Amino acid sequence: MAPDNPRPVILDVDTGVDDALAIALACRLPELEVIGVTTVAGNVDQRQATENTRRVLHFLGAIDVPVAPGMTGPLVRPHQDARAYHGPNGLGGFELPPSPGRMVGAHAPEFIIQAAREHQGELDMICLAPLTNLAVALRLEPELPRFLHRVVVMGGAFTVPGNITPYAEFNIWVDPEAAAIVARSELPVTFVGLDVTTRVRFTREQWERCRGLDHAEARLIAGISTWAFEHRQVDSYALHDPLCVAALAVPSVVGLDQAAVTVDTGLWNTVGETRLLRGDGARPEHLIALDVDVERFTVLFSETLGLPLA
Ligand code: RIB
Ligand code: CA
């Protein structure tokens, strides 16, 4: 049953394939009201991420959702993208029509601060990309933790190997300094890392079932998955970002632990490694997803988007 009043949320994205599916899920879930999308350099450069985000929103009929472009690179290090994984255009090579929608003039960190103040502590954020925008917003407004209700972060690999190096998950690895600023802050963060996101997957068999269906969500997932199944020739790929949307809308989809988080910002091969700190003095504590109800997520994802996955 739809809730009386959906929660206002900002998505922070580097639209990419799984970001696009997360945007679709967030726009369709009755528990959430997407009041804006901020973009950042990550899977692709910021300009491409912004264009992809506008096109996905338009394709889904959500053209009144404002898009605020953000940081064009990490705080310190050069930007390294993931086009090999997401395809040259970041959407698996799928060409979406351009969006006529307007762009907000505000820069992403300012947009986040303004929206957080306006929603007086009721605003949630779902961060699905390197944390550069959120780190800058924290530096611009140190009181930001008082104005945000919950921040779900797709990031980290706490009990499993990384996906971009054996130690690091991509969003953290691209901008470890930004991730360290967020992890050390008093923001109410829920980290949803590879420990759980690699367990929710979209398979080649499910893709075959979606192809040929003509509603927007089916055409989107079928189109943007082409690069994975035809070029990369994988049997499945992880739905990292959509799980974070589900974890905010239906928190019981994941099992949560509590710990402080450290991020390796060194110059060695372990850069971007995320570790849990427990016990006396381990502050500030955040929530960490270490378990996931795969079946429950799959039903939520497929029923919300009208896809034959379960
Ligand atoms: O490691 C997975 C994360 O990195 C996802 O957010 C994916 O979109 C990429 O940004
Ligand atoms: Ca992403």
mmCIF file of C-alpha atoms and ligand atoms in Angstrom:
data_model
loop_
_atom_site.group_PDB
_atom_site.id
_atom_site.type_symbol
_atom_site.label_atom_id
_atom_site.label_comp_id
_atom_site.label_asym_id
_atom_site.label_seq_id
_atom_site.Cartn_x
_atom_site.Cartn_y
_atom_site.Cartn_z
ATOM 1 C CA MET A 1 0.000 0.000 0.000
ATOM 2 C CA ALA A 2 1.398 3.387 -0.969
ATOM 3 C CA PRO A 3 2.543 5.417 2.055
ATOM 4 C CA ASP A 4 0.665 8.577 2.938
ATOM 5 C CA ASN A 5 3.630 10.793 2.249
ATOM 6 C CA PRO A 6 6.638 9.591 0.227
ATOM 7 C CA ARG A 7 10.075 10.544 1.567
ATOM 8 C CA PRO A 8 11.909 13.342 -0.325
ATOM 9 C CA VAL A 9 15.214 12.068 -1.727
ATOM 10 C CA ILE A 10 18.142 13.283 -3.830
ATOM 11 C CA LEU A 11 20.042 10.757 -5.961
ATOM 12 C CA ASP A 12 23.772 11.413 -6.539
ATOM 13 C CA VAL A 13 24.811 9.514 -9.660
ATOM 14 C CA ASP A 14 27.502 8.839 -12.300
ATOM 15 C CA THR A 15 24.998 7.419 -14.779
ATOM 16 C CA GLY A 16 26.165 4.336 -15.793
ATOM 17 C CA VAL A 17 24.061 1.271 -16.371
ATOM 18 C CA ASP A 18 23.124 0.434 -12.775
ATOM 19 C CA ASP A 19 22.626 4.127 -11.934
ATOM 20 C CA ALA A 20 20.027 4.292 -14.729
ATOM 21 C CA LEU A 21 18.168 1.335 -13.203
ATOM 22 C CA ALA A 22 18.395 2.935 -9.751
ATOM 23 C CA ILE A 23 16.886 6.153 -11.142
ATOM 24 C CA ALA A 24 14.032 4.113 -12.660
ATOM 25 C CA LEU A 25 13.397 2.268 -9.379
ATOM 26 C CA ALA A 26 13.496 5.462 -7.290
ATOM 27 C CA CYS A 27 11.094 7.240 -9.675
ATOM 28 C CA ARG A 28 8.618 4.330 -9.585
ATOM 29 C CA LEU A 29 8.678 3.406 -5.857
ATOM 30 C CA PRO A 30 5.714 5.008 -4.019
ATOM 31 C CA GLU A 31 7.815 5.286 -0.838
ATOM 32 C CA LEU A 32 10.125 7.877 -2.432
ATOM 33 C CA GLU A 33 9.779 11.299 -4.058
ATOM 34 C CA VAL A 34 12.859 12.135 -6.165
ATOM 35 C CA ILE A 35 13.221 15.912 -5.717
ATOM 36 C CA GLY A 36 16.484 16.123 -7.644
ATOM 37 C CA VAL A 37 19.418 14.266 -9.142
ATOM 38 C CA THR A 38 23.026 15.451 -8.793
ATOM 39 C CA THR A 39 25.764 14.202 -11.112
ATOM 40 C CA VAL A 40 29.507 13.632 -10.662
ATOM 41 C CA ALA A 41 32.531 12.212 -12.488
ATOM 42 C CA GLY A 42 32.686 8.466 -11.935
ATOM 43 C CA ASN A 43 31.730 5.736 -14.413
ATOM 44 C CA VAL A 44 31.967 8.421 -17.102
ATOM 45 C CA ASP A 45 32.903 12.119 -17.005
ATOM 46 C CA GLN A 46 30.465 14.517 -15.360
ATOM 47 C CA ARG A 47 29.187 15.924 -18.659
ATOM 48 C CA GLN A 48 28.300 12.447 -19.966
ATOM 49 C CA ALA A 49 26.793 11.446 -16.604
ATOM 50 C CA THR A 50 24.648 14.594 -16.666
ATOM 51 C CA GLU A 51 23.471 14.017 -20.243
ATOM 52 C CA ASN A 52 22.755 10.333 -19.540
ATOM 53 C CA THR A 53 20.796 11.233 -16.394
ATOM 54 C CA ARG A 54 18.661 13.817 -18.224
ATOM 55 C CA ARG A 55 17.915 11.333 -21.022
ATOM 56 C CA VAL A 56 16.973 8.530 -18.605
ATOM 57 C CA LEU A 57 14.617 10.818 -16.642
ATOM 58 C CA HIS A 58 13.021 12.033 -19.880
ATOM 59 C CA PHE A 59 12.671 8.455 -21.186
ATOM 60 C CA LEU A 60 10.870 7.555 -17.937
ATOM 61 C CA GLY A 61 8.572 10.580 -18.187
ATOM 62 C CA ALA A 62 10.174 12.264 -15.126
ATOM 63 C CA ILE A 63 11.151 15.420 -17.022
ATOM 64 C CA ASP A 64 10.261 17.754 -14.125
ATOM 65 C CA VAL A 65 12.948 16.253 -11.857
ATOM 66 C CA PRO A 66 15.776 18.847 -11.707
ATOM 67 C CA VAL A 67 19.316 17.721 -12.563
ATOM 68 C CA ALA A 68 22.231 19.581 -10.911
ATOM 69 C CA PRO A 69 25.682 18.968 -12.429
ATOM 70 C CA GLY A 70 28.476 18.446 -9.907
ATOM 71 C CA MET A 71 32.179 17.929 -9.527
ATOM 72 C CA THR A 72 34.088 17.133 -12.711
ATOM 73 C CA GLY A 73 36.728 15.089 -10.930
ATOM 74 C CA PRO A 74 37.922 13.737 -7.570
ATOM 75 C CA LEU A 75 39.174 16.104 -4.852
ATOM 76 C CA VAL A 76 42.847 15.264 -5.299
ATOM 77 C CA ARG A 77 43.510 12.449 -7.769
ATOM 78 C CA PRO A 78 42.988 12.366 -11.543
ATOM 79 C CA HIS A 79 39.622 10.936 -12.616
ATOM 80 C CA GLN A 80 39.638 7.307 -13.786
ATOM 81 C CA ASP A 81 36.402 6.111 -15.367
ATOM 82 C CA ALA A 82 34.704 2.739 -15.927
ATOM 83 C CA ARG A 83 33.703 3.007 -19.595
ATOM 84 C CA ALA A 84 35.095 -0.477 -20.243
ATOM 85 C CA TYR A 85 32.366 -1.814 -17.925
ATOM 86 C CA HIS A 86 29.480 0.544 -18.790
ATOM 87 C CA GLY A 87 30.184 0.972 -22.510
ATOM 88 C CA PRO A 88 31.558 4.008 -24.395
ATOM 89 C CA ASN A 89 28.495 6.202 -23.665
ATOM 90 C CA GLY A 90 27.987 4.871 -20.125
ATOM 91 C CA LEU A 91 24.576 3.402 -21.009
ATOM 92 C CA GLY A 92 25.763 0.175 -22.559
ATOM 93 C CA GLY A 93 25.741 1.801 -25.990
ATOM 94 C CA PHE A 94 21.956 2.293 -25.813
ATOM 95 C CA GLU A 95 20.994 5.579 -27.492
ATOM 96 C CA LEU A 96 18.204 7.456 -25.698
ATOM 97 C CA PRO A 97 16.518 10.538 -27.209
ATOM 98 C CA PRO A 98 17.863 13.893 -25.955
ATOM 99 C CA SER A 99 15.952 15.506 -23.074
ATOM 100 C CA PRO A 100 14.285 18.893 -23.513
ATOM 101 C CA GLY A 101 14.163 19.216 -19.699
ATOM 102 C CA ARG A 102 15.727 22.256 -18.046
ATOM 103 C CA MET A 103 18.896 22.020 -16.006
ATOM 104 C CA VAL A 104 19.000 23.746 -12.648
ATOM 105 C CA GLY A 105 21.649 26.421 -12.459
ATOM 106 C CA ALA A 106 22.819 25.351 -9.003
ATOM 107 C CA HIS A 107 25.999 23.348 -8.696
ATOM 108 C CA ALA A 108 25.423 19.966 -7.064
ATOM 109 C CA PRO A 109 26.912 20.670 -3.591
ATOM 110 C CA GLU A 110 24.943 23.929 -3.338
ATOM 111 C CA PHE A 111 21.802 22.146 -4.569
ATOM 112 C CA ILE A 112 22.242 19.483 -1.830
ATOM 113 C CA ILE A 113 22.729 22.103 0.917
ATOM 114 C CA GLN A 114 19.758 24.192 -0.241
ATOM 115 C CA ALA A 115 17.427 21.186 -0.490
ATOM 116 C CA ALA A 116 18.558 19.855 2.920
ATOM 117 C CA ARG A 117 17.836 23.225 4.571
ATOM 118 C CA GLU A 118 14.420 23.489 2.834
ATOM 119 C CA HIS A 119 13.369 19.982 3.995
ATOM 120 C CA GLN A 120 14.473 20.717 7.582
ATOM 121 C CA GLY A 121 16.021 17.346 8.390
ATOM 122 C CA GLU A 122 13.544 15.229 6.412
ATOM 123 C CA LEU A 123 15.661 14.893 3.242
ATOM 124 C CA ASP A 124 17.364 11.589 2.390
ATOM 125 C CA MET A 125 20.272 11.102 -0.019
ATOM 126 C CA ILE A 126 21.191 8.026 -2.035
ATOM 127 C CA CYS A 127 24.840 8.326 -3.160
ATOM 128 C CA LEU A 128 25.558 5.974 -6.060
ATOM 129 C CA ALA A 129 28.879 7.369 -7.239
ATOM 130 C CA PRO A 130 32.210 8.706 -5.950
ATOM 131 C CA LEU A 131 31.442 10.914 -2.917
ATOM 132 C CA THR A 132 33.023 14.104 -4.256
ATOM 133 C CA ASN A 133 29.784 16.169 -4.286
ATOM 134 C CA LEU A 134 28.824 15.189 -0.734
ATOM 135 C CA ALA A 135 32.342 15.862 0.583
ATOM 136 C CA VAL A 136 32.328 19.361 -0.934
ATOM 137 C CA ALA A 137 28.827 19.988 0.461
ATOM 138 C CA LEU A 138 30.147 19.032 3.924
ATOM 139 C CA ARG A 139 33.055 21.469 3.572
ATOM 140 C CA LEU A 140 30.707 24.242 2.415
ATOM 141 C CA GLU A 141 28.137 23.561 5.174
ATOM 142 C CA PRO A 142 29.636 21.742 8.216
ATOM 143 C CA GLU A 143 26.153 21.696 9.778
ATOM 144 C CA LEU A 144 24.839 19.519 6.911
ATOM 145 C CA PRO A 145 24.527 16.402 9.161
ATOM 146 C CA ARG A 146 21.807 18.252 11.105
ATOM 147 C CA PHE A 147 19.750 18.740 7.941
ATOM 148 C CA LEU A 148 19.899 15.225 6.433
ATOM 149 C CA HIS A 149 17.728 12.340 7.697
ATOM 150 C CA ARG A 150 19.601 9.380 6.114
ATOM 151 C CA VAL A 151 22.438 9.002 3.574
ATOM 152 C CA VAL A 152 22.608 5.636 1.836
ATOM 153 C CA VAL A 153 25.998 5.167 0.129
ATOM 154 C CA MET A 154 26.770 2.550 -2.508
ATOM 155 C CA GLY A 155 30.386 2.105 -1.565
ATOM 156 C CA GLY A 156 32.979 -0.064 0.125
ATOM 157 C CA ALA A 157 33.974 -3.690 0.404
ATOM 158 C CA PHE A 158 34.128 -4.515 4.113
ATOM 159 C CA THR A 159 34.217 -8.319 4.236
ATOM 160 C CA VAL A 160 34.821 -9.144 0.553
ATOM 161 C CA PRO A 161 37.435 -8.232 -2.093
ATOM 162 C CA GLY A 162 37.111 -5.043 -4.115
ATOM 163 C CA ASN A 163 35.925 -4.820 -7.730
ATOM 164 C CA ILE A 164 38.409 -2.332 -9.173
ATOM 165 C CA THR A 165 41.423 -3.616 -7.190
ATOM 166 C CA PRO A 166 41.533 -6.606 -4.819
ATOM 167 C CA TYR A 167 41.115 -4.093 -1.971
ATOM 168 C CA ALA A 168 38.800 -1.316 -3.184
ATOM 169 C CA GLU A 169 35.287 -0.805 -4.492
ATOM 170 C CA PHE A 170 35.089 1.591 -7.481
ATOM 171 C CA ASN A 171 33.138 4.534 -5.947
ATOM 172 C CA ILE A 172 35.529 4.706 -2.991
ATOM 173 C CA TRP A 173 38.645 4.063 -5.119
ATOM 174 C CA VAL A 174 37.893 6.927 -7.542
ATOM 175 C CA ASP A 175 37.834 9.485 -4.705
ATOM 176 C CA PRO A 176 39.137 8.011 -1.421
ATOM 177 C CA GLU A 177 39.698 11.455 0.110
ATOM 178 C CA ALA A 178 36.025 12.330 -0.380
ATOM 179 C CA ALA A 179 34.992 8.965 1.068
ATOM 180 C CA ALA A 180 37.216 9.547 4.112
ATOM 181 C CA ILE A 181 35.601 12.953 4.724
ATOM 182 C CA VAL A 182 32.135 11.339 4.619
ATOM 183 C CA ALA A 183 33.144 8.366 6.802
ATOM 184 C CA ARG A 184 34.639 10.703 9.452
ATOM 185 C CA SER A 185 31.571 12.974 9.443
ATOM 186 C CA GLU A 186 28.495 12.875 11.678
ATOM 187 C CA LEU A 187 26.271 12.260 8.626
ATOM 188 C CA PRO A 188 23.744 9.406 9.277
ATOM 189 C CA VAL A 189 25.334 7.062 6.707
ATOM 190 C CA THR A 190 24.273 3.553 5.731
ATOM 191 C CA PHE A 191 27.069 1.942 3.716
ATOM 192 C CA VAL A 192 25.783 -0.612 1.180
ATOM 193 C CA GLY A 193 28.921 -2.215 -0.209
ATOM 194 C CA LEU A 194 29.963 -5.136 -2.386
ATOM 195 C CA ASP A 195 29.341 -7.430 0.604
ATOM 196 C CA VAL A 196 25.656 -7.333 -0.387
ATOM 197 C CA THR A 197 25.381 -5.637 -3.814
ATOM 198 C CA THR A 198 27.235 -8.420 -5.659
ATOM 199 C CA ARG A 199 24.525 -10.843 -4.445
ATOM 200 C CA VAL A 200 21.702 -9.138 -6.359
ATOM 201 C CA ARG A 201 22.207 -9.742 -10.079
ATOM 202 C CA PHE A 202 20.520 -9.294 -13.471
ATOM 203 C CA THR A 203 21.065 -12.430 -15.567
ATOM 204 C CA ARG A 204 21.284 -13.122 -19.280
ATOM 205 C CA GLU A 205 18.193 -15.329 -18.951
ATOM 206 C CA GLN A 206 16.230 -12.444 -17.357
ATOM 207 C CA TRP A 207 17.517 -10.133 -20.101
ATOM 208 C CA GLU A 208 16.154 -12.477 -22.780
ATOM 209 C CA ARG A 209 12.750 -12.322 -21.030
ATOM 210 C CA CYS A 210 12.779 -8.503 -20.978
ATOM 211 C CA ARG A 211 13.744 -8.070 -24.634
ATOM 212 C CA GLY A 212 10.730 -7.484 -26.860
ATOM 213 C CA LEU A 213 8.570 -6.053 -24.057
ATOM 214 C CA ASP A 214 7.545 -2.542 -25.043
ATOM 215 C CA HIS A 215 7.064 -0.567 -21.810
ATOM 216 C CA ALA A 216 9.750 2.031 -20.992
ATOM 217 C CA GLU A 217 11.371 0.180 -18.078
ATOM 218 C CA ALA A 218 11.722 -3.040 -20.091
ATOM 219 C CA ARG A 219 13.129 -1.188 -23.119
ATOM 220 C CA LEU A 220 15.569 0.640 -20.835
ATOM 221 C CA ILE A 221 16.962 -2.442 -19.084
ATOM 222 C CA ALA A 222 17.040 -4.437 -22.310
ATOM 223 C CA GLY A 223 18.904 -1.675 -24.161
ATOM 224 C CA ILE A 224 21.466 -0.714 -21.534
ATOM 225 C CA SER A 225 22.298 -4.371 -20.791
ATOM 226 C CA THR A 226 23.414 -5.040 -24.363
ATOM 227 C CA TRP A 227 27.040 -4.090 -23.712
ATOM 228 C CA ALA A 228 27.287 -6.530 -20.774
ATOM 229 C CA PHE A 229 25.691 -9.503 -22.514
ATOM 230 C CA GLU A 230 26.888 -8.999 -26.094
ATOM 231 C CA HIS A 231 30.219 -7.165 -25.770
ATOM 232 C CA ARG A 232 31.519 -8.227 -22.350
ATOM 233 C CA GLN A 233 29.824 -11.629 -22.754
ATOM 234 C CA VAL A 234 29.021 -11.984 -19.036
ATOM 235 C CA ASP A 235 26.268 -14.249 -17.685
ATOM 236 C CA SER A 236 25.056 -11.610 -15.182
ATOM 237 C CA TYR A 237 25.943 -8.250 -13.651
ATOM 238 C CA ALA A 238 25.367 -6.825 -10.164
ATOM 239 C CA LEU A 239 22.538 -4.396 -9.429
ATOM 240 C CA HIS A 240 24.722 -2.344 -7.053
ATOM 241 C CA ASP A 241 22.825 0.969 -7.262
ATOM 242 C CA PRO A 242 19.228 -0.352 -7.376
ATOM 243 C CA LEU A 243 19.850 -2.246 -4.109
ATOM 244 C CA CYS A 244 20.729 1.053 -2.406
ATOM 245 C CA VAL A 245 17.415 2.552 -3.517
ATOM 246 C CA ALA A 246 15.589 -0.502 -2.144
ATOM 247 C CA ALA A 247 17.581 -0.301 1.114
ATOM 248 C CA LEU A 248 16.278 3.233 1.703
ATOM 249 C CA ALA A 249 12.682 2.580 0.642
ATOM 250 C CA VAL A 250 12.393 -0.811 2.397
ATOM 251 C CA PRO A 251 15.212 -0.972 5.003
ATOM 252 C CA SER A 252 14.421 -4.594 5.958
ATOM 253 C CA VAL A 253 15.730 -5.708 2.519
ATOM 254 C CA VAL A 254 19.226 -5.571 4.052
ATOM 255 C CA GLY A 255 20.659 -6.722 7.388
ATOM 256 C CA LEU A 256 22.503 -3.889 9.131
ATOM 257 C CA ASP A 257 25.492 -3.859 11.473
ATOM 258 C CA GLN A 258 27.036 -0.836 13.221
ATOM 259 C CA ALA A 259 30.678 0.265 13.118
ATOM 260 C CA ALA A 260 33.021 3.120 12.348
ATOM 261 C CA VAL A 261 34.561 3.089 8.862
ATOM 262 C CA THR A 262 38.122 3.873 7.795
ATOM 263 C CA VAL A 263 39.211 4.551 4.193
ATOM 264 C CA ASP A 264 42.798 4.025 2.987
ATOM 265 C CA THR A 265 43.922 7.279 1.319
ATOM 266 C CA GLY A 266 47.539 6.258 0.885
ATOM 267 C CA LEU A 267 49.579 5.867 -2.293
ATOM 268 C CA TRP A 268 49.941 2.085 -2.107
ATOM 269 C CA ASN A 269 48.017 -0.673 -3.797
ATOM 270 C CA THR A 270 45.550 -0.771 -0.890
ATOM 271 C CA VAL A 271 44.243 2.746 -1.631
ATOM 272 C CA GLY A 272 40.441 2.890 -1.324
ATOM 273 C CA GLU A 273 40.312 -0.089 1.024
ATOM 274 C CA THR A 274 37.451 0.252 3.544
ATOM 275 C CA ARG A 275 37.640 -1.295 6.982
ATOM 276 C CA LEU A 276 35.219 -1.580 9.909
ATOM 277 C CA LEU A 277 36.354 -0.260 13.289
ATOM 278 C CA ARG A 278 34.593 -1.508 16.406
ATOM 279 C CA GLY A 279 34.972 -1.078 20.157
ATOM 280 C CA ASP A 280 35.801 1.816 22.435
ATOM 281 C CA GLY A 281 36.529 5.034 20.709
ATOM 282 C CA ALA A 282 35.541 3.813 17.239
ATOM 283 C CA ARG A 283 33.637 6.953 16.212
ATOM 284 C CA PRO A 284 31.496 8.035 14.436
ATOM 285 C CA GLU A 285 29.523 4.825 14.014
ATOM 286 C CA HIS A 286 27.580 4.231 10.787
ATOM 287 C CA LEU A 287 25.239 1.483 9.614
ATOM 288 C CA ILE A 288 26.786 -1.189 7.391
ATOM 289 C CA ALA A 289 24.763 -3.610 5.257
ATOM 290 C CA LEU A 290 26.258 -7.089 5.652
ATOM 291 C CA ASP A 291 23.248 -9.204 4.694
ATOM 292 C CA VAL A 292 20.572 -8.995 1.971
ATOM 293 C CA ASP A 293 17.217 -10.675 1.307
ATOM 294 C CA VAL A 294 17.895 -11.429 -2.372
ATOM 295 C CA GLU A 295 14.426 -12.857 -3.033
ATOM 296 C CA ARG A 296 12.705 -9.854 -1.440
ATOM 297 C CA PHE A 297 14.819 -7.407 -3.467
ATOM 298 C CA THR A 298 14.172 -9.302 -6.717
ATOM 299 C CA VAL A 299 10.408 -9.232 -6.163
ATOM 300 C CA LEU A 300 10.492 -5.505 -5.283
ATOM 301 C CA PHE A 301 12.677 -4.640 -8.310
ATOM 302 C CA SER A 302 10.694 -6.725 -10.804
ATOM 303 C CA GLU A 303 7.225 -5.779 -9.541
ATOM 304 C CA THR A 304 8.033 -2.043 -9.296
ATOM 305 C CA LEU A 305 9.437 -1.911 -12.840
ATOM 306 C CA GLY A 306 7.000 -4.435 -14.337
ATOM 307 C CA LEU A 307 9.764 -6.850 -15.356
ATOM 308 C CA PRO A 308 9.463 -10.678 -15.536
ATOM 309 C CA LEU A 309 12.444 -11.396 -13.278
ATOM 310 C CA ALA A 310 11.170 -13.412 -10.319
HETATM 311 O O1 RIB B 1 31.269 -0.471 -7.559
HETATM 312 C C1 RIB B 1 29.992 -0.266 -8.109
HETATM 313 C C2 RIB B 1 29.674 1.191 -8.196
HETATM 314 O O2 RIB B 1 30.605 1.833 -9.062
HETATM 315 C C3 RIB B 1 28.290 1.466 -8.813
HETATM 316 O O3 RIB B 1 27.772 2.652 -8.290
HETATM 317 C C4 RIB B 1 28.586 1.622 -10.270
HETATM 318 O O4 RIB B 1 27.617 2.434 -10.944
HETATM 319 C C5 RIB B 1 29.899 2.355 -10.211
HETATM 320 O O5 RIB B 1 29.620 3.731 -9.997
HETATM 321 CA CA CA B 2 27.042 4.426 -9.864
#
